[in-house]
mmCIF file of C-alpha atoms in Angstrom:
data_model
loop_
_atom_site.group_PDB
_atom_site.id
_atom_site.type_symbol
_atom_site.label_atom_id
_atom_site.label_comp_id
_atom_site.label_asym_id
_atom_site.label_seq_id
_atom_site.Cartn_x
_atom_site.Cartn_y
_atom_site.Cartn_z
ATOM 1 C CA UNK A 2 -6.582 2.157 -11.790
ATOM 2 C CA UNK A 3 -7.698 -1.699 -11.851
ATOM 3 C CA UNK A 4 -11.128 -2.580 -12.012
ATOM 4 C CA UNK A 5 -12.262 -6.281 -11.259
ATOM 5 C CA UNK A 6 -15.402 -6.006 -10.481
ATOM 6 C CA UNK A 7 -16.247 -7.332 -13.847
ATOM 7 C CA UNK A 8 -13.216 -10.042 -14.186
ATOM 8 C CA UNK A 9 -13.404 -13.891 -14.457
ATOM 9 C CA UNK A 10 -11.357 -16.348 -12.789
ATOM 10 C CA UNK A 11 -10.250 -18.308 -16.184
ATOM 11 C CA UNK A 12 -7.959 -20.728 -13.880
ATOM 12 C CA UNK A 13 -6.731 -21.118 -10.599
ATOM 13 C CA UNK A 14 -3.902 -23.728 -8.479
ATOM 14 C CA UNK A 15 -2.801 -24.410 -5.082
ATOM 15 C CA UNK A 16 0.808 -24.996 -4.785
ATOM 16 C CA UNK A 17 2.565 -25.893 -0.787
ATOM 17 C CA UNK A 18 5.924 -24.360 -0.636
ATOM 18 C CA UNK A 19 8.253 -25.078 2.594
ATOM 19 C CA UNK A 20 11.307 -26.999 2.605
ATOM 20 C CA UNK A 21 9.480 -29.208 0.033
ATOM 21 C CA UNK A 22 7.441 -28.691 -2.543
ATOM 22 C CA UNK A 23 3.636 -30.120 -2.597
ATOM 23 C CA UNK A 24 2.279 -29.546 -6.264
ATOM 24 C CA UNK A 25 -1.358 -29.071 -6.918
ATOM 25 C CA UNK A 26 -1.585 -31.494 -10.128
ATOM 26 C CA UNK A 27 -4.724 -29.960 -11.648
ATOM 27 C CA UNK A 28 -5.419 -26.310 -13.391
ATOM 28 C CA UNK A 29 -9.534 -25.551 -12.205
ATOM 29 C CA UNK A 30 -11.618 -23.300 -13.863
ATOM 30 C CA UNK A 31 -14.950 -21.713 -13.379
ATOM 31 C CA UNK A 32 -15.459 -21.713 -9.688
ATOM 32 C CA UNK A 33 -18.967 -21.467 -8.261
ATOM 33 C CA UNK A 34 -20.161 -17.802 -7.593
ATOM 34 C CA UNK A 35 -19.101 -17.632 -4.223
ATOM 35 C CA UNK A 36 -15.783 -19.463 -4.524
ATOM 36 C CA UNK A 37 -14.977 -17.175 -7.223
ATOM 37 C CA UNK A 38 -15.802 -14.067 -5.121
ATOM 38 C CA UNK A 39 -13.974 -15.347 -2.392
ATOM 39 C CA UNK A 40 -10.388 -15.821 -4.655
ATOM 40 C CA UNK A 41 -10.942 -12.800 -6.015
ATOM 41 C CA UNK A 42 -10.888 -10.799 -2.953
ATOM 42 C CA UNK A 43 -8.299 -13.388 -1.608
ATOM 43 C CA UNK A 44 -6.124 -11.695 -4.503
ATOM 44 C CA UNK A 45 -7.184 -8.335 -5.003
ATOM 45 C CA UNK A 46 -7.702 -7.362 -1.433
ATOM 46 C CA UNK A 47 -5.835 -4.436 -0.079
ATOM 47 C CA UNK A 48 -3.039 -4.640 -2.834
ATOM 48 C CA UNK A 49 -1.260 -1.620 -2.974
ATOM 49 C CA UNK A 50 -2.732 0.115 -6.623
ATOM 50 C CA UNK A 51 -1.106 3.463 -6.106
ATOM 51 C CA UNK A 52 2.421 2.710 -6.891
ATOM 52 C CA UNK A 53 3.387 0.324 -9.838
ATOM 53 C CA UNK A 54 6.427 -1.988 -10.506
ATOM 54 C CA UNK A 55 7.827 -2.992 -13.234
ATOM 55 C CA UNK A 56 10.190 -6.507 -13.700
ATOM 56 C CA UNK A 57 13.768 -5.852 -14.305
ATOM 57 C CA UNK A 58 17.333 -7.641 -14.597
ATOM 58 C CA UNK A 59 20.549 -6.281 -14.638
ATOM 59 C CA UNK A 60 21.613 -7.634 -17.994
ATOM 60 C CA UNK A 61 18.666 -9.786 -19.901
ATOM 61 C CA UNK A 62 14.878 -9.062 -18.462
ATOM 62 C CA UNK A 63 14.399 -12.865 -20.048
ATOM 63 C CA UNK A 64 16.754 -14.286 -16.913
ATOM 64 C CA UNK A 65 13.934 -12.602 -14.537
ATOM 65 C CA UNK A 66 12.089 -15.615 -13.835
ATOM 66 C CA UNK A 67 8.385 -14.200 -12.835
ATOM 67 C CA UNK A 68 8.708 -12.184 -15.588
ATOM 68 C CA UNK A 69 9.249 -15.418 -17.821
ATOM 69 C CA UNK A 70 6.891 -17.187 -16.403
ATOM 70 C CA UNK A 71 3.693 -14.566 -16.171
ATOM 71 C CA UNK A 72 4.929 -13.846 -20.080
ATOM 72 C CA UNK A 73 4.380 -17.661 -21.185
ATOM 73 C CA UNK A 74 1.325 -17.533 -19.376
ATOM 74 C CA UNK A 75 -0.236 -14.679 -21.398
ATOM 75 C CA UNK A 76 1.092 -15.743 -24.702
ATOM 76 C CA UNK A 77 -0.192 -19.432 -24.368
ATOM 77 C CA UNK A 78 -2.881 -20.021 -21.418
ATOM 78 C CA UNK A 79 -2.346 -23.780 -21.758
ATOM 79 C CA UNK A 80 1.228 -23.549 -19.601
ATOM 80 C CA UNK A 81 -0.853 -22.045 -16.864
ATOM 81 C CA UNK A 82 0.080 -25.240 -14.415
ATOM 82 C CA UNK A 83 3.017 -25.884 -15.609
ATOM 83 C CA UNK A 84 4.336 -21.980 -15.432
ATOM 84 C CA UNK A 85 2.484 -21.750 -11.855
ATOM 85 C CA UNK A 86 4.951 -25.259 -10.732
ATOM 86 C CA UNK A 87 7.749 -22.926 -11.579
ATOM 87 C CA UNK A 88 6.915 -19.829 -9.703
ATOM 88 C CA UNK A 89 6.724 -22.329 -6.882
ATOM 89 C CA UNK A 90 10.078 -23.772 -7.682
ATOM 90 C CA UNK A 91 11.354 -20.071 -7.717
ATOM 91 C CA UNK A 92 9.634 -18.550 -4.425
ATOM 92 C CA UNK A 93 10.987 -21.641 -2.893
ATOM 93 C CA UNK A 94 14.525 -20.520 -3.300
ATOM 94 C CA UNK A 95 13.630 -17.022 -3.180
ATOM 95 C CA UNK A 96 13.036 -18.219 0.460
ATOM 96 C CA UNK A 97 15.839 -19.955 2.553
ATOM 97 C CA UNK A 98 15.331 -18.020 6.036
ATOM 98 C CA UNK A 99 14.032 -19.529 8.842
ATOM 99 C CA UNK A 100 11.955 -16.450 9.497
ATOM 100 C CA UNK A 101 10.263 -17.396 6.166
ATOM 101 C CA UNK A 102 7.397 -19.532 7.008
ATOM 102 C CA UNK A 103 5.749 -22.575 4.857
ATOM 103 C CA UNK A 104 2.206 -21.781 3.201
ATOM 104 C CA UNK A 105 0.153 -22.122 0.281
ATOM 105 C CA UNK A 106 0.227 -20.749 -2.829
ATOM 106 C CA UNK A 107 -2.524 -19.187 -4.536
ATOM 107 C CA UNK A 108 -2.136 -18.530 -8.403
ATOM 108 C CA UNK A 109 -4.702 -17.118 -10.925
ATOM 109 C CA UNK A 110 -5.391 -16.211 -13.899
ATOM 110 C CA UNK A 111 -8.000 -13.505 -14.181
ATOM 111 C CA UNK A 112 -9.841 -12.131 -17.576
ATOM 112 C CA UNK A 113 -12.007 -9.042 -18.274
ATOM 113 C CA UNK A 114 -9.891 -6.367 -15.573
ATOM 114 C CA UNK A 115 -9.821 -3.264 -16.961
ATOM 115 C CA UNK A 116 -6.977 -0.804 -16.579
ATOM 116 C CA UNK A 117 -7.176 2.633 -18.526
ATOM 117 C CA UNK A 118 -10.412 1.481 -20.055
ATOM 118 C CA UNK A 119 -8.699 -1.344 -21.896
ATOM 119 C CA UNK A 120 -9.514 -5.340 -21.250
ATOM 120 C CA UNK A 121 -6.464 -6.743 -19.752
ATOM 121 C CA UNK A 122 -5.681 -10.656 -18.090
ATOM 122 C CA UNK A 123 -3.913 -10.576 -15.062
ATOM 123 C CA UNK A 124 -2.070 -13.353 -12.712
ATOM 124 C CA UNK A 125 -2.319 -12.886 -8.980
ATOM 125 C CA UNK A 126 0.188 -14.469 -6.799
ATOM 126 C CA UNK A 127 -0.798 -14.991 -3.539
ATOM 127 C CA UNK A 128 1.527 -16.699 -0.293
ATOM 128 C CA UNK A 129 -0.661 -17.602 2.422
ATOM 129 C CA UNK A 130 1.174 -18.508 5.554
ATOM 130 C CA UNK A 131 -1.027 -18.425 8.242
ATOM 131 C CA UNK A 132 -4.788 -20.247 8.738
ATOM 132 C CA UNK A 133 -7.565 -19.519 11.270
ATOM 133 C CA UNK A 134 -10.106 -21.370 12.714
ATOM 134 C CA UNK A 135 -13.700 -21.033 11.687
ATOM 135 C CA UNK A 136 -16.818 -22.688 13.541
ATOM 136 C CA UNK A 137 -19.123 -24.964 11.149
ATOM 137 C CA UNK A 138 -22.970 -24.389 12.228
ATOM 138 C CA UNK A 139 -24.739 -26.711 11.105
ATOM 139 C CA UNK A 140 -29.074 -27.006 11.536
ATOM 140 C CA UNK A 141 -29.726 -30.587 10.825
ATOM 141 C CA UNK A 142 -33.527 -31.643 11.058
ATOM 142 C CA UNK A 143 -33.656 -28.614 14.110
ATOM 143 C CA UNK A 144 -30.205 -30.467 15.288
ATOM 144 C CA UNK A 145 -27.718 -27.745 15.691
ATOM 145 C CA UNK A 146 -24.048 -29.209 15.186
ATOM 146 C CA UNK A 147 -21.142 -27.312 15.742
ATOM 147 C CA UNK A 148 -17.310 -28.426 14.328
ATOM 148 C CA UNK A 149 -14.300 -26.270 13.656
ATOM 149 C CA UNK A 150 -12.584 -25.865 10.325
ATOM 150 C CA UNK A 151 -8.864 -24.510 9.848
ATOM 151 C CA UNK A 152 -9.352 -22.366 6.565
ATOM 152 C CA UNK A 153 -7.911 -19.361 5.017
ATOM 153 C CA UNK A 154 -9.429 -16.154 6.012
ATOM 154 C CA UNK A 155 -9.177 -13.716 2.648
ATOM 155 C CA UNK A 156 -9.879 -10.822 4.453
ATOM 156 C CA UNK A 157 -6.434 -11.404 5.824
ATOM 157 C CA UNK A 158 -3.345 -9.669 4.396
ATOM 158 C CA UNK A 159 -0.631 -11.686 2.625
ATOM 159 C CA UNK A 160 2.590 -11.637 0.595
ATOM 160 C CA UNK A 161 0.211 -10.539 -2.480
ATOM 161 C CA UNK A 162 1.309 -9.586 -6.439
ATOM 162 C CA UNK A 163 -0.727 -8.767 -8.884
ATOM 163 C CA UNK A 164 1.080 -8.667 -12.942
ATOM 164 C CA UNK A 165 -1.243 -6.665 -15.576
ATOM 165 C CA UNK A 166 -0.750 -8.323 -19.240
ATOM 166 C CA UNK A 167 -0.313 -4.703 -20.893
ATOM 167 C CA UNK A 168 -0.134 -6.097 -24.522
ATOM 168 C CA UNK A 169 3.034 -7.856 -26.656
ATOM 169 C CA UNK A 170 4.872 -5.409 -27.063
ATOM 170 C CA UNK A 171 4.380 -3.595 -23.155
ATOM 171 C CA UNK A 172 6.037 -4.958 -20.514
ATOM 172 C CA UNK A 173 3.385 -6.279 -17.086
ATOM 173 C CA UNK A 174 2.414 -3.861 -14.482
ATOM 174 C CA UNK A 175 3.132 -5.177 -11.314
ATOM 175 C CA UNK A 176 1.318 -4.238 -8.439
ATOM 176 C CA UNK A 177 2.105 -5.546 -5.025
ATOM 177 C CA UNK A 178 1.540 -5.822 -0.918
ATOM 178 C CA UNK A 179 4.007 -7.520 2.102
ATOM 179 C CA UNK A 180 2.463 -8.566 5.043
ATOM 180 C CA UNK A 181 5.369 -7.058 6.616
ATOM 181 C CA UNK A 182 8.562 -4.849 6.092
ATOM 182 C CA UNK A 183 10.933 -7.555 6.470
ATOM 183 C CA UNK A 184 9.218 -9.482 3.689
ATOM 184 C CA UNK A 185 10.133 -6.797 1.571
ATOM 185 C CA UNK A 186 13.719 -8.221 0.554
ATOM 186 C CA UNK A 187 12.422 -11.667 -0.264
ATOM 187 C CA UNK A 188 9.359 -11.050 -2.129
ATOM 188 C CA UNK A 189 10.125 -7.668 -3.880
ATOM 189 C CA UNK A 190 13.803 -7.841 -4.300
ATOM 190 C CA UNK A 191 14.584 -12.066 -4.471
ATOM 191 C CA UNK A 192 11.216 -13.050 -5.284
ATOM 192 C CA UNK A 193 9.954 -10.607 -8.113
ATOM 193 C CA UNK A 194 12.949 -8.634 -8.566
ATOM 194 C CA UNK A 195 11.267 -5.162 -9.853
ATOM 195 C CA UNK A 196 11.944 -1.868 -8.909
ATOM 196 C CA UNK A 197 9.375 1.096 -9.406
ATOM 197 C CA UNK A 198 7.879 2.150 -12.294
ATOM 198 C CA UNK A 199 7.608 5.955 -11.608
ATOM 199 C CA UNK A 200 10.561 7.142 -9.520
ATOM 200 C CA UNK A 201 9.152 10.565 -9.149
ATOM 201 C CA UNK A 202 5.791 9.453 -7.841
ATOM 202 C CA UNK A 203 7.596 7.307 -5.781
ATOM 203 C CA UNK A 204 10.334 9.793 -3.978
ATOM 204 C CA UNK A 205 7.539 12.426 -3.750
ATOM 205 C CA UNK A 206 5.422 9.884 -1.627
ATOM 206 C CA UNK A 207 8.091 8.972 0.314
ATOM 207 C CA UNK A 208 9.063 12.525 1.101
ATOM 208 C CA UNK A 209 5.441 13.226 1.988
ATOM 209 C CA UNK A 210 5.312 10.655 4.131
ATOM 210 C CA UNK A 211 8.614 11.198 6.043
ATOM 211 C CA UNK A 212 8.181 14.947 6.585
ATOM 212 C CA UNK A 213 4.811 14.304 8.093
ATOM 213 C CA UNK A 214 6.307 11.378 10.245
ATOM 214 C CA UNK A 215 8.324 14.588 11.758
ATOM 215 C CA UNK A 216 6.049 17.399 11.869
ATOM 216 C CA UNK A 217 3.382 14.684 14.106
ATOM 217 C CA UNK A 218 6.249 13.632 16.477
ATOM 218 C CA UNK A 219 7.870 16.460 17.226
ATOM 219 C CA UNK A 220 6.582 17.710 20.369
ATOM 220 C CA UNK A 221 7.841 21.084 20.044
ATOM 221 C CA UNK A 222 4.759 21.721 18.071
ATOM 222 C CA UNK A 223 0.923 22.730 19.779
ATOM 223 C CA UNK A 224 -1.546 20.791 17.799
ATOM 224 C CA UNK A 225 -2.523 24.181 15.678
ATOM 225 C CA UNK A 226 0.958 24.807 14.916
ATOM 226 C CA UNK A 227 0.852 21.102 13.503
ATOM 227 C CA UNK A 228 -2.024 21.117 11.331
ATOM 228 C CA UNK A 229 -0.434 24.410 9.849
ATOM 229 C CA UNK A 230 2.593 23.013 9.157
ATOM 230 C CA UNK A 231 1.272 19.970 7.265
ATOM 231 C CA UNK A 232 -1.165 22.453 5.075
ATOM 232 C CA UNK A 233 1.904 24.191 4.547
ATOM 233 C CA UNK A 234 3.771 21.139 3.128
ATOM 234 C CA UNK A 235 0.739 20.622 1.046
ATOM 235 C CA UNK A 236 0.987 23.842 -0.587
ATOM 236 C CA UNK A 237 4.602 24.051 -0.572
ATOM 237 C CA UNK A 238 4.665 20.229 -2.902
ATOM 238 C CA UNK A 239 1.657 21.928 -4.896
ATOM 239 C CA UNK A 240 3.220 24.864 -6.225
ATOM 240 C CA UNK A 241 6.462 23.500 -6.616
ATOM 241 C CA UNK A 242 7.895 21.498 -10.021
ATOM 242 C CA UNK A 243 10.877 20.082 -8.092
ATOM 243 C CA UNK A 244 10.966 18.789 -3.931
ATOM 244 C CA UNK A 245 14.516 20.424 -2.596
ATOM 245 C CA UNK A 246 14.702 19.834 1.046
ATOM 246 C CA UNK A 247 16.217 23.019 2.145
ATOM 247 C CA UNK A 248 14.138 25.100 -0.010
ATOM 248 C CA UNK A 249 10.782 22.955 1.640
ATOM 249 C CA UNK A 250 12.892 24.187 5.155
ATOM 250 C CA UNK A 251 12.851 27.532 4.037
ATOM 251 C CA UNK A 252 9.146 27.713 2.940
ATOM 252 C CA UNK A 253 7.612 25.749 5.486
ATOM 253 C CA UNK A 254 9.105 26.585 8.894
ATOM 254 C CA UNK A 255 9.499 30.038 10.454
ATOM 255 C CA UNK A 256 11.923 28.698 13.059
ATOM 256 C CA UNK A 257 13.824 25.635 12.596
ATOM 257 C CA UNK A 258 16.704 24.746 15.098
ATOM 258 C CA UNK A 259 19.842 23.580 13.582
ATOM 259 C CA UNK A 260 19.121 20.181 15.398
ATOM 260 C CA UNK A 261 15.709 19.703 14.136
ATOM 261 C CA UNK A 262 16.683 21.255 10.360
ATOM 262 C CA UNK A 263 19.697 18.123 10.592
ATOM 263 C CA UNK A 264 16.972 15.839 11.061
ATOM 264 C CA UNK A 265 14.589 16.642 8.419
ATOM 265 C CA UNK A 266 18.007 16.776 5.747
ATOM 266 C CA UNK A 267 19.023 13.491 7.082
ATOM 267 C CA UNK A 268 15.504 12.218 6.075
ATOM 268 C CA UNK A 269 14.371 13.298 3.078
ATOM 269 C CA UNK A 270 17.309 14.529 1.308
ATOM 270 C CA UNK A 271 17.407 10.927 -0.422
ATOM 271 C CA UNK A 272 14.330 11.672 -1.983
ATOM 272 C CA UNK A 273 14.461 15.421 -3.739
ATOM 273 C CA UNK A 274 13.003 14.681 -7.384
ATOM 274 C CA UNK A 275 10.764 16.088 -9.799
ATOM 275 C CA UNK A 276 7.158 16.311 -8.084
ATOM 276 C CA UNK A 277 4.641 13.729 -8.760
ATOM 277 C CA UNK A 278 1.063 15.552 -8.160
ATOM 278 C CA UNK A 279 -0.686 12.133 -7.954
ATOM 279 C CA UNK A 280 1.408 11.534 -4.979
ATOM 280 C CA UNK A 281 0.301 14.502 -3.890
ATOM 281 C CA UNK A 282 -3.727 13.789 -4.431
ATOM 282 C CA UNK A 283 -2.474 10.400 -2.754
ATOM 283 C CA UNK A 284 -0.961 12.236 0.578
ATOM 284 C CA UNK A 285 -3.940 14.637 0.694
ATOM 285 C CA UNK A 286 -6.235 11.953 1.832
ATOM 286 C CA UNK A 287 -4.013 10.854 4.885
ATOM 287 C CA UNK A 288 -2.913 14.237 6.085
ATOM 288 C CA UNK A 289 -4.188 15.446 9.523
ATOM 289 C CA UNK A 290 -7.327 17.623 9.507
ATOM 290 C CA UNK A 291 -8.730 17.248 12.810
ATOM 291 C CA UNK A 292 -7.564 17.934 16.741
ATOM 292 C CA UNK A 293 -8.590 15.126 18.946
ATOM 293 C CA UNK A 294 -9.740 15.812 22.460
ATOM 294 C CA UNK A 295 -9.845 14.074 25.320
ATOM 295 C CA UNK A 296 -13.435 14.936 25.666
ATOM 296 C CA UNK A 297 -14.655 12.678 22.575
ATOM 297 C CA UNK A 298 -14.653 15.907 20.853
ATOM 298 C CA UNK A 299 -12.606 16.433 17.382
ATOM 299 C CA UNK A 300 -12.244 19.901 15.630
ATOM 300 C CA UNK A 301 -11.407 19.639 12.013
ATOM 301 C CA UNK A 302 -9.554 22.171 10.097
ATOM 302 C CA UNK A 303 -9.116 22.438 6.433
ATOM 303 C CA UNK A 304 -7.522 26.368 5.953
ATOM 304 C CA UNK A 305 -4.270 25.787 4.644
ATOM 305 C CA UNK A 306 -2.422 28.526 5.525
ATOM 306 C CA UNK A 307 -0.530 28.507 9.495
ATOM 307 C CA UNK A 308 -1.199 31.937 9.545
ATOM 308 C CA UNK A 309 -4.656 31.709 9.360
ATOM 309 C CA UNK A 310 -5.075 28.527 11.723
ATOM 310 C CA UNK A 311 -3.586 31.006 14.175
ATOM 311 C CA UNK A 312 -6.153 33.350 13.797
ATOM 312 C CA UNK A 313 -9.016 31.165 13.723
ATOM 313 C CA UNK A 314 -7.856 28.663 16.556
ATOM 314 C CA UNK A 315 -6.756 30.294 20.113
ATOM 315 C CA UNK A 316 -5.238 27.999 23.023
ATOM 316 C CA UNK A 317 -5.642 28.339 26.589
ATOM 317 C CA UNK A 318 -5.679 27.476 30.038
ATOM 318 C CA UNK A 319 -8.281 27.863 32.583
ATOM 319 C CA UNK A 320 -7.253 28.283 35.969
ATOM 320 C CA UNK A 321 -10.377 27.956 37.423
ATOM 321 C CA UNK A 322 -11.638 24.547 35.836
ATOM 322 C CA UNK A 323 -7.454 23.411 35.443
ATOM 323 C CA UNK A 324 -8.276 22.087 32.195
ATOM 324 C CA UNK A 325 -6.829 23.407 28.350
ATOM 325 C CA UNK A 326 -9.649 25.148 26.322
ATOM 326 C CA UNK A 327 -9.709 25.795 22.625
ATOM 327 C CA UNK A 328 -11.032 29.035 21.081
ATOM 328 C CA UNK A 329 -12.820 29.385 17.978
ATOM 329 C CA UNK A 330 -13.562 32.116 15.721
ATOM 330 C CA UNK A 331 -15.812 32.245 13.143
ATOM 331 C CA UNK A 332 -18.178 34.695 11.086
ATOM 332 C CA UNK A 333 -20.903 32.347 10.293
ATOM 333 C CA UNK A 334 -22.373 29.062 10.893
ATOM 334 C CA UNK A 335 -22.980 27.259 7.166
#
């Protein structure tokens, strides 16, 4: 994992790419306390540091022009502005679409991050292409003024990526975040050009994801049989070394319709690998635990087993009242 909550903005540039390019023609250094704060979470916030890139090129990783540039930037700090005009140059052509819109260009240089307990510099690359407007209060001699500024808000999410200097001899970790899915192709694929670092981790995530994307939608399901089936998957990735999808079929679902067994192959048969287990700490934290009721009321369950949330957790319907009930049983309150 990255920590910054020690690191040092060492130098910092505003570039304006759109159809032309605006330079910033000065390299600054040591920003005030707050300024520095606020470009660091302008660059560090919400980037993605679960799954890691790394640069590639299908014949010479030298014609990968990021990868150039961040590299020349590590090895000799002094070519920070002139490197930084050249990932301009290069995100400009990396992005001829109209859908692409015109922004600025944050780039830093950060010291003192640590990653695996080691000191390491890293370059942020932040495209901002959208301002607000923020009101200016102002108490003058008890004189209140009020005038409206158009800034950058760096709570806000943007194109962001984020190249750890692992060392001569290591190629940069690269971690990234789109604004949106269709900025994926430019800035991942055009832009960066890397590809991931850990397939496995990556395809287990992925296959996480997806099969929980079905198990939620499908209305087939009561809300108990749900949470069982996601525990299921849980325990099913666990104990396994290898994700096979019909094998996950076979383990996870009693019943399975032919339609609805199509579905899941169709899905996740793409991403059968070797099983990543930090993807699986990952997915733990965003699987479903609780039953929401339209009362304000939510139940949470963490048994694992469907057989068991069947024996704990009984539906109904009360004719009297006309509403659903859920019944609960336990052995003792802790």
């Amino acid at each position: 994992m990255l920590d910054v909550s020690e690191s040092k903005l060492a130098q910092y540039v505003f570039h304006y790419v759109s159809d032309s390019l605006v330079f910033g023609e000065e390299a600054f250094s040591q920003p005030e306390v707050m300024l520095e704060a606020a470009f660091t979470q302008l660059a560090f916030h919400k980037i993605d540091l679960e799954q890691q890139y790394e640069f590639f090129h299908e014949t010479d990783i030298g014609l990968n022009e990021v990868y150039t540039y961040a590299k020349s930037i590590f090895d000799q700090e002094s070519s920070f502005l002139e490197q930084s005009k050249n990932i301009a140059k290069h995100l400009q052509s990396s992005s001829q679409h109209p859908n692409i819109k015109s922004g600025e260009l944050f780039i830093g240089l950060f010291d003192q991050c640590v990653m695996s307990t080691e000191v390491k510099k890293v370059l942020a690359i932040v495209k901002i292409d959208e301002k607000e407007m923020f009101l200016d209060v102002k108490n003058d001699q008890n004189h209140l003024t009020v005038s409206g500024i158009d800034g950058i808000n760096v709570k806000k999410l943007n194109n962001m990526a984020v190249i750890v200097d692992m060392g001569r001899d290591e190629p940069p970790a690269v971690f990234i975040k789109t604004k949106k899915k269709e900025d994926v192709v430019y800035w991942q694929e055009r832009f960066l050009k890397i590809k991931v670092a850990d397939e496995h981790y990556h395809k287990t995530n992925l296959a996480l994801t997806e099969v929980k994307k079905y198990i939620l939608k499908e209305e087939n399901f009561s809300n108990t049989e749900k949470l069982g089936l996601l525990n299921k998957t849980l325990d099913y990735f666990r104990n396994e070394e290898e994700f096979q999808v019909n094998d996950y079929i076979d383990s996870v679902f009693q019943k399975v319709e032919a339609v609805q067994k199509d579905v899941i192959v169709n899905t996740v048969k793409p991403y059968e690998t070797v099983i990543s287990e930090s993807a699986i700490e990952k997915a733990e934290k965003t699987y479903k635990r609780k039953i929401k009721l339209d009362s304000n009321i939510e139940i949470q369950v963490n048994v694992r087993d469907i057989e068991q949330v069947d024996e704990l957790i009984e539906v109904g319907f009360d004719e009297t009242t006309n509403r659903k009930f859920y019944k609960i049983y336990f052995h003792e309150e802790e």
